[in-house]
CSV table of C-alpha atoms in Angstrom, one decimal:
chain,number,residue,atom,x,y,z
A,168,MET,CA,0.0,-0.2,-0.1
A,169,LYS,CA,3.0,2.4,0.9
A,170,LEU,CA,4.1,1.9,-2.3
A,171,LYS,CA,1.0,2.2,-4.1
A,172,LEU,CA,-0.1,5.3,-2.7
A,173,MET,CA,3.1,7.1,-3.5
A,174,CYS,CA,3.1,6.2,-6.8
A,175,ALA,CA,-0.7,7.2,-7.0
A,176,ALA,CA,0.7,10.8,-5.5
A,177,MET,CA,2.8,11.0,-8.4
A,178,SER,CA,0.7,11.1,-10.6
A,179,LEU,CA,-0.2,14.8,-9.1
A,180,MET,CA,3.1,16.2,-9.2
A,181,LEU,CA,1.7,17.9,-11.8
A,182,LEU,CA,-0.7,20.3,-9.0
A,183,CYS,CA,1.3,19.2,-5.9
A,184,THR,CA,4.9,20.7,-7.4
A,185,ALA,CA,3.7,24.6,-8.1
A,186,CYS,CA,2.5,25.1,-4.4
A,187,GLY,CA,3.1,21.9,-2.3
A,188,ALA,CA,1.4,19.2,-1.2
A,189,SER,CA,0.5,20.6,1.6
A,190,SER,CA,1.4,23.0,4.1
A,191,ASN,CA,3.1,19.9,4.7
A,192,SER,CA,4.9,20.5,1.8
A,193,SER,CA,9.0,20.1,2.1
A,194,SER,CA,10.4,21.3,-2.1
A,195,GLU,CA,9.2,24.5,-1.6
A,196,ALA,CA,12.6,26.4,-1.1
A,197,GLU,CA,12.6,25.1,-5.3
A,198,ALA,CA,10.2,28.5,-5.7
A,199,THR,CA,12.8,30.7,-4.2
A,200,PRO,CA,15.6,30.9,-6.6
A,201,SER,CA,18.0,34.1,-6.8
A,202,PRO,CA,15.8,36.8,-9.2
A,203,SER,CA,17.8,38.4,-12.1
A,204,PRO,CA,16.4,41.8,-13.5
A,205,GLU,CA,15.2,39.8,-16.6
A,206,ASN,CA,13.0,37.6,-14.7
A,207,VAL,CA,11.1,40.3,-12.1
A,208,MET,CA,8.5,41.6,-13.0
A,209,SER,CA,4.9,43.0,-11.2
A,210,SER,CA,2.5,41.3,-11.7
A,211,ASP,CA,-1.4,42.9,-10.9
A,212,THR,CA,-2.7,39.4,-11.1
A,213,PHE,CA,-2.1,39.1,-7.1
A,214,LYS,CA,-3.8,41.2,-4.8
A,215,GLU,CA,-1.1,43.3,-2.4
A,216,ALA,CA,1.0,40.2,-0.6
A,217,SER,CA,-0.3,42.2,2.4
A,218,GLN,CA,-3.5,41.0,1.8
A,219,TYR,CA,-2.7,37.3,2.1
A,220,ASP,CA,-3.6,35.0,5.4
A,221,TYR,CA,-1.0,33.4,4.5
A,222,ALA,CA,-0.4,32.8,8.1
A,223,ASN,CA,-3.2,31.3,9.0
A,224,TYR,CA,-3.7,29.6,6.0
A,225,THR,CA,-5.9,26.0,6.3
A,226,ASP,CA,-5.3,22.6,3.4
A,227,SER,CA,-8.6,22.8,4.3
A,228,GLN,CA,-9.9,26.2,4.1
A,229,GLY,CA,-12.7,27.1,0.8
A,230,ILE,CA,-13.2,23.7,-0.3
A,231,ASP,CA,-16.5,21.6,0.5
A,232,GLU,CA,-18.1,18.0,2.0
A,233,ASN,CA,-18.0,17.2,-1.5
A,234,GLY,CA,-14.3,17.9,-2.5
A,235,MET,CA,-14.4,21.2,-4.5
A,236,PHE,CA,-14.4,24.9,-4.4
A,237,ALA,CA,-17.5,25.9,-3.1
A,238,GLY,CA,-19.4,28.1,-5.1
A,239,VAL,CA,-17.5,27.8,-7.9
A,240,ARG,CA,-18.9,26.2,-10.7
A,241,ALA,CA,-15.6,24.3,-12.5
A,242,LEU,CA,-16.6,24.0,-16.0
A,243,ASP,CA,-17.5,28.2,-16.2
A,244,TYR,CA,-14.0,28.8,-16.4
A,245,VAL,CA,-12.5,25.9,-18.5
A,246,THR,CA,-13.3,24.5,-21.9
A,247,LEU,CA,-12.5,20.3,-21.7
A,248,PRO,CA,-11.2,18.5,-24.6
A,249,GLU,CA,-13.7,16.2,-26.5
A,250,ASP,CA,-12.4,13.2,-26.2
A,251,TYR,CA,-10.9,13.4,-22.7
A,252,LYS,CA,-12.1,9.9,-22.3
A,253,THR,CA,-11.0,8.5,-24.5
A,254,MET,CA,-7.2,9.1,-24.4
A,255,ALA,CA,-4.3,7.9,-26.6
A,256,ALA,CA,-1.2,6.9,-26.1
A,257,THR,CA,2.2,4.7,-27.2
A,258,LYS,CA,3.7,2.6,-24.7
A,259,ALA,CA,7.0,4.5,-24.8
A,260,ASP,CA,4.8,7.6,-23.0
A,261,ILE,CA,4.0,5.1,-20.2
A,262,ALA,CA,6.9,3.2,-20.1
A,263,PRO,CA,9.2,4.4,-17.2
A,264,THR,CA,12.7,5.0,-17.5
A,265,ASP,CA,16.0,3.0,-15.9
A,266,GLU,CA,16.2,5.8,-13.4
A,267,GLN,CA,12.6,5.8,-12.1
A,268,LEU,CA,12.7,2.0,-11.6
A,269,GLN,CA,15.8,1.7,-9.5
A,270,TRP,CA,14.7,5.2,-7.1
A,271,ALA,CA,11.3,3.6,-6.8
A,272,LEU,CA,12.5,-0.6,-6.0
A,273,ASP,CA,15.4,1.6,-3.7
A,274,SER,CA,12.4,3.2,-2.2
A,275,LEU,CA,9.9,-0.4,-1.7
A,276,VAL,CA,13.8,-1.6,-0.1
A,277,GLY,CA,14.2,0.9,2.0
A,278,GLN,CA,11.0,0.0,4.4
A,279,TYR,CA,12.3,-2.9,5.5
A,280,ALA,CA,16.2,-2.5,5.1
A,281,PRO,CA,17.8,-0.3,7.6
A,282,ALA,CA,20.9,2.1,6.3
A,283,ALA,CA,24.3,0.8,6.3
A,284,ASN,CA,27.3,1.6,5.1
A,285,GLY,CA,28.6,1.7,1.9
A,286,ASP,CA,24.9,2.8,1.6
A,287,THR,CA,24.5,6.2,-0.1
A,288,VAL,CA,21.8,8.0,2.0
A,289,ASN,CA,19.8,11.0,1.0
A,290,VAL,CA,18.2,12.9,3.9
A,291,ASP,CA,17.0,15.8,5.0
A,292,TYR,CA,18.4,17.8,8.5
A,293,VAL,CA,17.7,20.5,10.9
A,294,GLY,CA,20.7,21.2,13.4
A,295,SER,CA,20.6,23.5,16.5
A,296,VAL,CA,23.6,24.6,19.3
A,297,ASP,CA,21.5,25.1,23.0
A,298,GLY,CA,17.8,24.9,20.8
A,299,VAL,CA,19.0,28.0,17.9
A,300,GLU,CA,19.3,26.9,13.8
A,301,PHE,CA,21.9,28.2,13.1
A,302,VAL,CA,23.0,28.4,9.3
A,303,GLY,CA,24.4,25.7,7.2
A,304,GLY,CA,22.7,23.2,9.3
A,305,ASN,CA,19.5,23.3,7.1
A,306,THR,CA,18.9,21.2,4.2
A,307,ASN,CA,15.8,23.3,3.5
A,308,GLY,CA,14.0,20.4,2.0
A,309,MET,CA,16.3,19.9,-0.8
A,310,GLY,CA,18.0,16.9,0.8
A,311,SER,CA,21.5,15.8,0.9
A,312,ASN,CA,23.6,12.8,0.2
A,313,ILE,CA,25.3,10.8,2.4
A,314,VAL,CA,28.0,8.0,1.5
A,315,LEU,CA,27.6,6.0,4.8
A,316,GLY,CA,30.8,5.6,6.6
A,317,SER,CA,32.7,7.2,4.0
A,318,GLY,CA,33.8,10.3,6.8
A,319,THR,CA,32.3,13.1,5.0
A,320,PHE,CA,30.3,14.7,8.0
A,321,ILE,CA,30.8,15.1,11.5
A,322,PRO,CA,32.6,12.4,13.9
A,323,GLY,CA,28.7,10.4,15.0
A,324,PHE,CA,27.1,12.0,12.1
A,325,GLU,CA,26.5,9.2,9.1
A,326,GLU,CA,27.4,6.9,12.8
A,327,GLY,CA,23.4,8.2,14.0
A,328,ILE,CA,22.1,7.1,10.6
A,329,VAL,CA,22.8,3.3,9.8
A,330,GLY,CA,20.0,1.3,11.4
A,331,HIS,CA,17.8,3.8,10.5
A,332,LYS,CA,15.1,2.9,7.1
A,333,VAL,CA,13.4,5.3,4.9
A,334,GLY,CA,11.0,7.8,6.5
A,335,ASP,CA,12.4,7.4,10.0
A,336,HIS,CA,12.7,11.0,11.6
A,337,PHE,CA,14.8,10.7,14.5
A,338,ASP,CA,17.5,13.5,16.2
A,339,ILE,CA,21.2,12.5,15.7
A,340,THR,CA,23.6,14.6,18.9
A,341,VAL,CA,27.2,16.0,17.9
A,342,THR,CA,29.9,17.0,19.0
A,343,PHE,CA,31.3,20.1,16.7
A,344,PRO,CA,35.4,20.3,15.6
A,345,ASP,CA,37.4,22.0,18.4
A,346,ASP,CA,39.0,23.5,15.1
A,347,TYR,CA,35.0,23.9,13.7
A,348,ARG,CA,34.0,27.6,12.6
A,349,ASP,CA,32.0,29.6,13.9
A,350,SER,CA,28.1,30.3,12.6
A,351,THR,CA,25.0,32.7,13.2
A,352,ASP,CA,21.4,32.7,13.6
A,353,GLY,CA,18.6,33.3,11.4
A,354,ALA,CA,19.0,36.6,12.5
A,355,GLY,CA,22.4,37.3,12.3
A,356,ASN,CA,23.7,36.7,15.8
A,357,PRO,CA,26.7,34.6,16.6
A,358,ILE,CA,26.3,31.3,17.4
A,359,LYS,CA,30.4,29.5,19.1
A,360,MET,CA,30.2,26.3,17.3
A,361,ALA,CA,34.3,25.2,18.1
A,362,GLY,CA,33.9,22.7,20.8
A,363,ALA,CA,29.6,23.1,20.9
A,364,GLU,CA,27.4,20.1,21.3
A,365,ALA,CA,24.6,20.0,18.8
A,366,VAL,CA,20.8,18.1,17.7
A,367,PHE,CA,20.5,17.3,14.5
A,368,ALA,CA,16.9,16.2,13.2
A,369,ILE,CA,17.3,13.4,10.8
A,370,THR,CA,14.3,12.2,7.9
A,371,VAL,CA,15.4,9.1,6.4
A,372,ASN,CA,14.1,10.6,2.5
A,373,HIS,CA,16.1,7.7,0.4
A,374,ILE,CA,18.6,5.5,-0.1
A,375,SER,CA,20.5,3.7,-2.5
A,376,TYR,CA,21.8,0.4,-1.5
A,377,GLY,CA,25.9,-0.7,-1.5
A,378,TRP,CA,24.8,-4.5,-1.5
A,379,GLU,CA,23.3,-6.6,-4.4
A,380,LEU,CA,19.9,-7.0,-4.0
A,381,THR,CA,19.3,-11.1,-3.5
A,382,ASP,CA,16.4,-14.0,-4.1
A,383,ALA,CA,16.6,-15.2,-0.6
A,384,TRP,CA,16.8,-11.3,1.1
A,385,VAL,CA,13.3,-10.5,-1.3
A,386,LYS,CA,11.7,-14.4,-0.2
A,387,GLU,CA,12.5,-13.1,3.5
A,388,ASN,CA,11.1,-10.0,4.2
A,389,LEU,CA,8.3,-9.9,1.5
A,390,LYS,CA,7.4,-12.8,1.0
A,391,ASP,CA,4.8,-12.7,4.3
A,392,SER,CA,4.3,-8.6,3.0
A,393,GLU,CA,1.8,-6.7,1.5
A,394,TYR,CA,3.9,-7.2,-1.7
A,395,ASP,CA,4.0,-11.1,-1.9
A,396,VAL,CA,7.2,-11.3,-3.8
A,397,SER,CA,9.7,-14.2,-3.8
A,398,THR,CA,12.4,-13.1,-6.5
A,399,VAL,CA,13.8,-10.3,-7.0
A,400,GLU,CA,12.2,-10.7,-10.5
A,401,GLN,CA,9.0,-10.6,-8.5
A,402,LEU,CA,9.9,-8.1,-6.9
A,403,LYS,CA,10.9,-5.6,-10.0
A,404,ASN,CA,8.2,-6.7,-11.9
A,405,TYR,CA,5.6,-5.3,-8.9
A,406,VAL,CA,7.7,-2.3,-9.0
A,407,SER,CA,7.4,-2.1,-12.9
A,408,SER,CA,3.9,-2.1,-13.0
A,409,THR,CA,3.3,0.0,-10.3
A,410,LEU,CA,5.3,2.7,-11.2
A,411,GLN,CA,3.5,2.3,-15.5
A,412,ASP,CA,0.6,2.7,-13.6
A,413,SER,CA,1.6,5.9,-11.8
A,414,LEU,CA,3.2,7.1,-14.8
A,415,LYS,CA,0.0,6.7,-17.0
A,416,GLU,CA,-2.3,8.6,-14.7
A,417,GLY,CA,0.7,11.7,-15.5
A,418,PHE,CA,-0.3,11.1,-18.7
A,419,VAL,CA,-3.9,11.2,-18.6
A,420,VAL,CA,-3.6,14.6,-15.9
A,421,GLU,CA,-1.0,16.3,-18.5
A,422,SER,CA,-2.5,15.6,-21.2
A,423,VAL,CA,-5.8,16.8,-20.6
A,424,VAL,CA,-4.5,20.6,-18.6
A,425,LYS,CA,-2.5,21.1,-21.9
A,426,ASN,CA,-5.8,20.8,-23.9
A,427,SER,CA,-7.7,22.1,-21.9
A,428,THR,CA,-8.9,25.6,-22.2
A,429,PHE,CA,-9.0,28.3,-20.1
A,430,GLY,CA,-10.7,31.6,-19.2
A,431,GLU,CA,-9.3,35.2,-19.3
A,432,THR,CA,-9.5,34.6,-15.2
A,433,VAL,CA,-9.8,32.2,-12.6
A,434,PRO,CA,-12.2,32.2,-9.6
A,435,GLU,CA,-11.1,34.5,-6.8
A,436,SER,CA,-11.2,31.8,-4.2
A,437,VAL,CA,-9.3,29.4,-6.3
A,438,LEU,CA,-6.4,32.1,-6.8
A,439,ASP,CA,-5.8,33.0,-3.8
A,440,TYR,CA,-5.8,29.7,-2.3
A,441,MET,CA,-3.2,28.6,-4.3
A,442,VAL,CA,-1.2,32.1,-3.3
A,443,CYS,CA,-2.1,31.0,0.4
A,444,ARG,CA,-1.0,27.4,0.2
A,445,TYR,CA,2.3,29.1,-1.8
A,446,LEU,CA,3.5,31.8,1.0
A,447,SER,CA,2.2,28.9,3.8
A,448,SER,CA,4.9,26.6,2.8
A,449,ILE,CA,8.0,30.2,1.8
A,450,ASN,CA,6.6,31.2,5.7
A,451,GLN,CA,7.8,27.7,7.2
A,452,TYR,CA,10.8,28.0,6.1
A,453,ALA,CA,11.5,31.5,7.3
A,454,GLU,CA,10.3,30.9,10.9
A,455,LEU,CA,13.0,28.1,10.6
A,456,GLU,CA,15.2,30.6,10.3
A,457,ASN,CA,13.8,32.5,13.1
A,458,VAL,CA,13.0,35.8,11.0
A,459,SER,CA,10.2,37.3,8.8
A,460,LEU,CA,8.8,36.1,5.0
A,461,GLU,CA,9.9,39.3,3.9
A,462,GLN,CA,13.5,39.2,5.0
A,463,PHE,CA,13.4,35.5,4.1
A,464,VAL,CA,12.4,36.6,0.4
A,465,GLN,CA,14.7,39.7,0.9
A,466,GLU,CA,18.0,37.3,1.7
A,467,ARG,CA,17.2,35.5,-1.3
A,468,GLY,CA,17.3,38.5,-3.6
A,469,PHE,CA,13.6,39.3,-3.8
A,470,ALA,CA,12.8,43.0,-3.1
A,471,SER,CA,9.4,42.4,-1.5
A,472,ILE,CA,7.4,39.2,-1.1
A,473,ASP,CA,4.9,41.0,-4.4
A,474,GLU,CA,7.6,40.5,-6.1
A,475,LEU,CA,8.3,36.7,-5.1
A,476,LEU,CA,4.5,35.7,-6.2
A,477,ALA,CA,5.1,37.6,-9.4
A,478,TYR,CA,8.2,36.0,-10.3
A,479,ASN,CA,5.8,32.8,-9.3
A,480,GLU,CA,2.5,34.1,-11.2
A,481,GLN,CA,2.9,31.3,-14.0
A,482,THR,CA,3.3,28.2,-11.3
A,483,ILE,CA,0.9,29.8,-9.1
A,484,VAL,CA,-1.3,30.4,-11.9
A,485,HIS,CA,-0.9,26.4,-13.5
A,486,ALA,CA,-1.8,25.1,-9.8
A,487,ALA,CA,-5.5,27.2,-9.5
A,488,GLN,CA,-6.1,25.8,-13.5
A,489,THR,CA,-5.2,21.9,-12.7
A,490,GLN,CA,-7.4,21.9,-10.1
A,491,LEU,CA,-10.7,23.0,-11.8
A,492,VAL,CA,-9.3,20.6,-14.2
A,493,PHE,CA,-9.8,18.6,-12.1
A,494,GLN,CA,-12.8,20.1,-10.2
A,495,ALA,CA,-14.8,20.5,-14.5
A,496,LEU,CA,-13.5,17.0,-15.3
A,497,ALA,CA,-15.8,15.8,-12.6
A,498,GLU,CA,-18.9,18.1,-12.9
A,499,ASP,CA,-18.4,17.1,-16.1
A,500,ALA,CA,-18.7,12.9,-15.7
A,501,GLY,CA,-21.2,13.7,-12.7
A,502,LEU,CA,-19.2,12.4,-10.5
A,503,THR,CA,-19.7,12.5,-7.1
A,504,LEU,CA,-17.6,11.6,-3.8
A,505,ASP,CA,-17.1,8.2,-3.4
A,506,THR,CA,-17.1,8.5,1.1
A,507,ALA,CA,-16.3,4.8,0.7
A,508,ALA,CA,-13.1,5.3,-1.2
A,509,ALA,CA,-12.6,9.2,1.2
A,510,ALA,CA,-12.5,6.7,4.5
A,511,GLU,CA,-9.2,5.1,2.4
A,512,TYR,CA,-7.3,8.4,3.4
A,513,GLU,CA,-8.6,8.6,7.2
A,514,GLU,CA,-4.9,8.9,8.8
A,515,TYR,CA,-4.6,11.9,6.6
A,516,VAL,CA,-7.7,14.3,7.9
A,517,GLU,CA,-6.2,15.0,11.2
A,518,SER,CA,-3.2,16.9,9.5
A,519,TYR,CA,-5.4,18.3,5.8
A,520,GLY,CA,-8.5,18.2,6.7
A,521,GLN,CA,-11.8,16.3,5.8
A,522,PRO,CA,-13.0,18.5,2.4
A,523,TYR,CA,-9.2,18.5,1.2
A,524,VAL,CA,-8.8,14.7,1.8
A,525,ASN,CA,-12.3,14.5,0.3
A,526,GLN,CA,-10.8,16.6,-2.9
A,527,PHE,CA,-7.6,14.0,-3.4
A,528,ALA,CA,-10.8,11.2,-3.2
A,529,LEU,CA,-12.4,12.8,-6.0
A,530,ASN,CA,-9.7,13.4,-7.8
A,531,ARG,CA,-8.7,10.0,-7.5
A,532,GLN,CA,-11.9,8.5,-9.3
A,533,VAL,CA,-11.4,11.8,-12.0
A,534,ILE,CA,-8.0,10.2,-12.3
A,535,LYS,CA,-9.7,6.6,-12.7
A,536,LEU,CA,-12.0,7.4,-15.5
A,537,LEU,CA,-9.1,9.2,-17.8
A,538,THR,CA,-6.7,6.2,-17.1
A,539,ASP,CA,-9.8,3.2,-18.1
A,540,GLY,CA,-10.9,5.7,-21.0
A,541,LEU,CA,-7.5,5.2,-22.4
A,542,LYS,CA,-5.8,3.7,-25.3
A,543,VAL,CA,-2.6,2.3,-25.2
A,544,SER,CA,-0.9,1.6,-28.9
A,545,GLU,CA,2.4,-0.4,-30.0
A,546,SER,CA,3.3,3.3,-31.5
């Protein structure tokens, strides 16, 4: 179920990467690159940043119990392609690459095999000294690759990761060398690092194994699991099939969005939702550095939050249009929320709220409608 949910979520990346899967997303640092004069402009698409209540944003705000934006008829803003129920693709369109297959295989194995010396582990971390986070000690959700046992990091850091699995969250306490350079907190106040004890909050994202996967390992660890596989070949076939299903979902979503026609405007409530989602996620990084959002974006080369929004106008509007397409498809096809299907995601209600979970479940129904009608040919 874990891999299936992971691959299902991949099909929504068109929406999620633009403004974050949720307020808990850790990829929004990518949306704040240093701007150059030619790619920063003013925008009349958005209100002034001060008018967006991003600090109080919730994932479920503005979404009704049916999983749709309250008071919005998406078909008033979107013209769908006529053939969305009978789209065509070739096998090459939905074939996973070797790199994608290996990543998915590692992700599955990583749920069962602890990291060991020789493995390459991708982790996120946040470091602090005496409870104060220091500059340079935070991956900001971008991940860092570490070869365990290489001695690249300070003593105790790599050793503290050994034995953990993908998805683990834990702390590592280390002591910086006596000649380690000093740092500062987010406000520029000095922090003495030499000889200091530091705590790193760690999240294991992915493990690339330095050992060969064998039939014996697969049988011992996965035969009685939800995957019910006994050989490496069976495991690879399972991963390939699941990943191909995900790529098929991604293909139909991208195709429908690409071939839809949008009106000149986006409903204000939907656009406000996406802006608040985006600013809320960026603000989390500002809070980690103990600075205001304004200071955070200025440190990354933007004159103001408004300039940041202008820089990201295309991706934010695209995210709003993409979700409008999902809702328009549900409206046009007469789909209503399958409450039993929504119940499968009950564990996420506490974090995201029931309306958001209902919207996700309804999106899944839309994707099934699209994939069920997809015709795949050899070429």
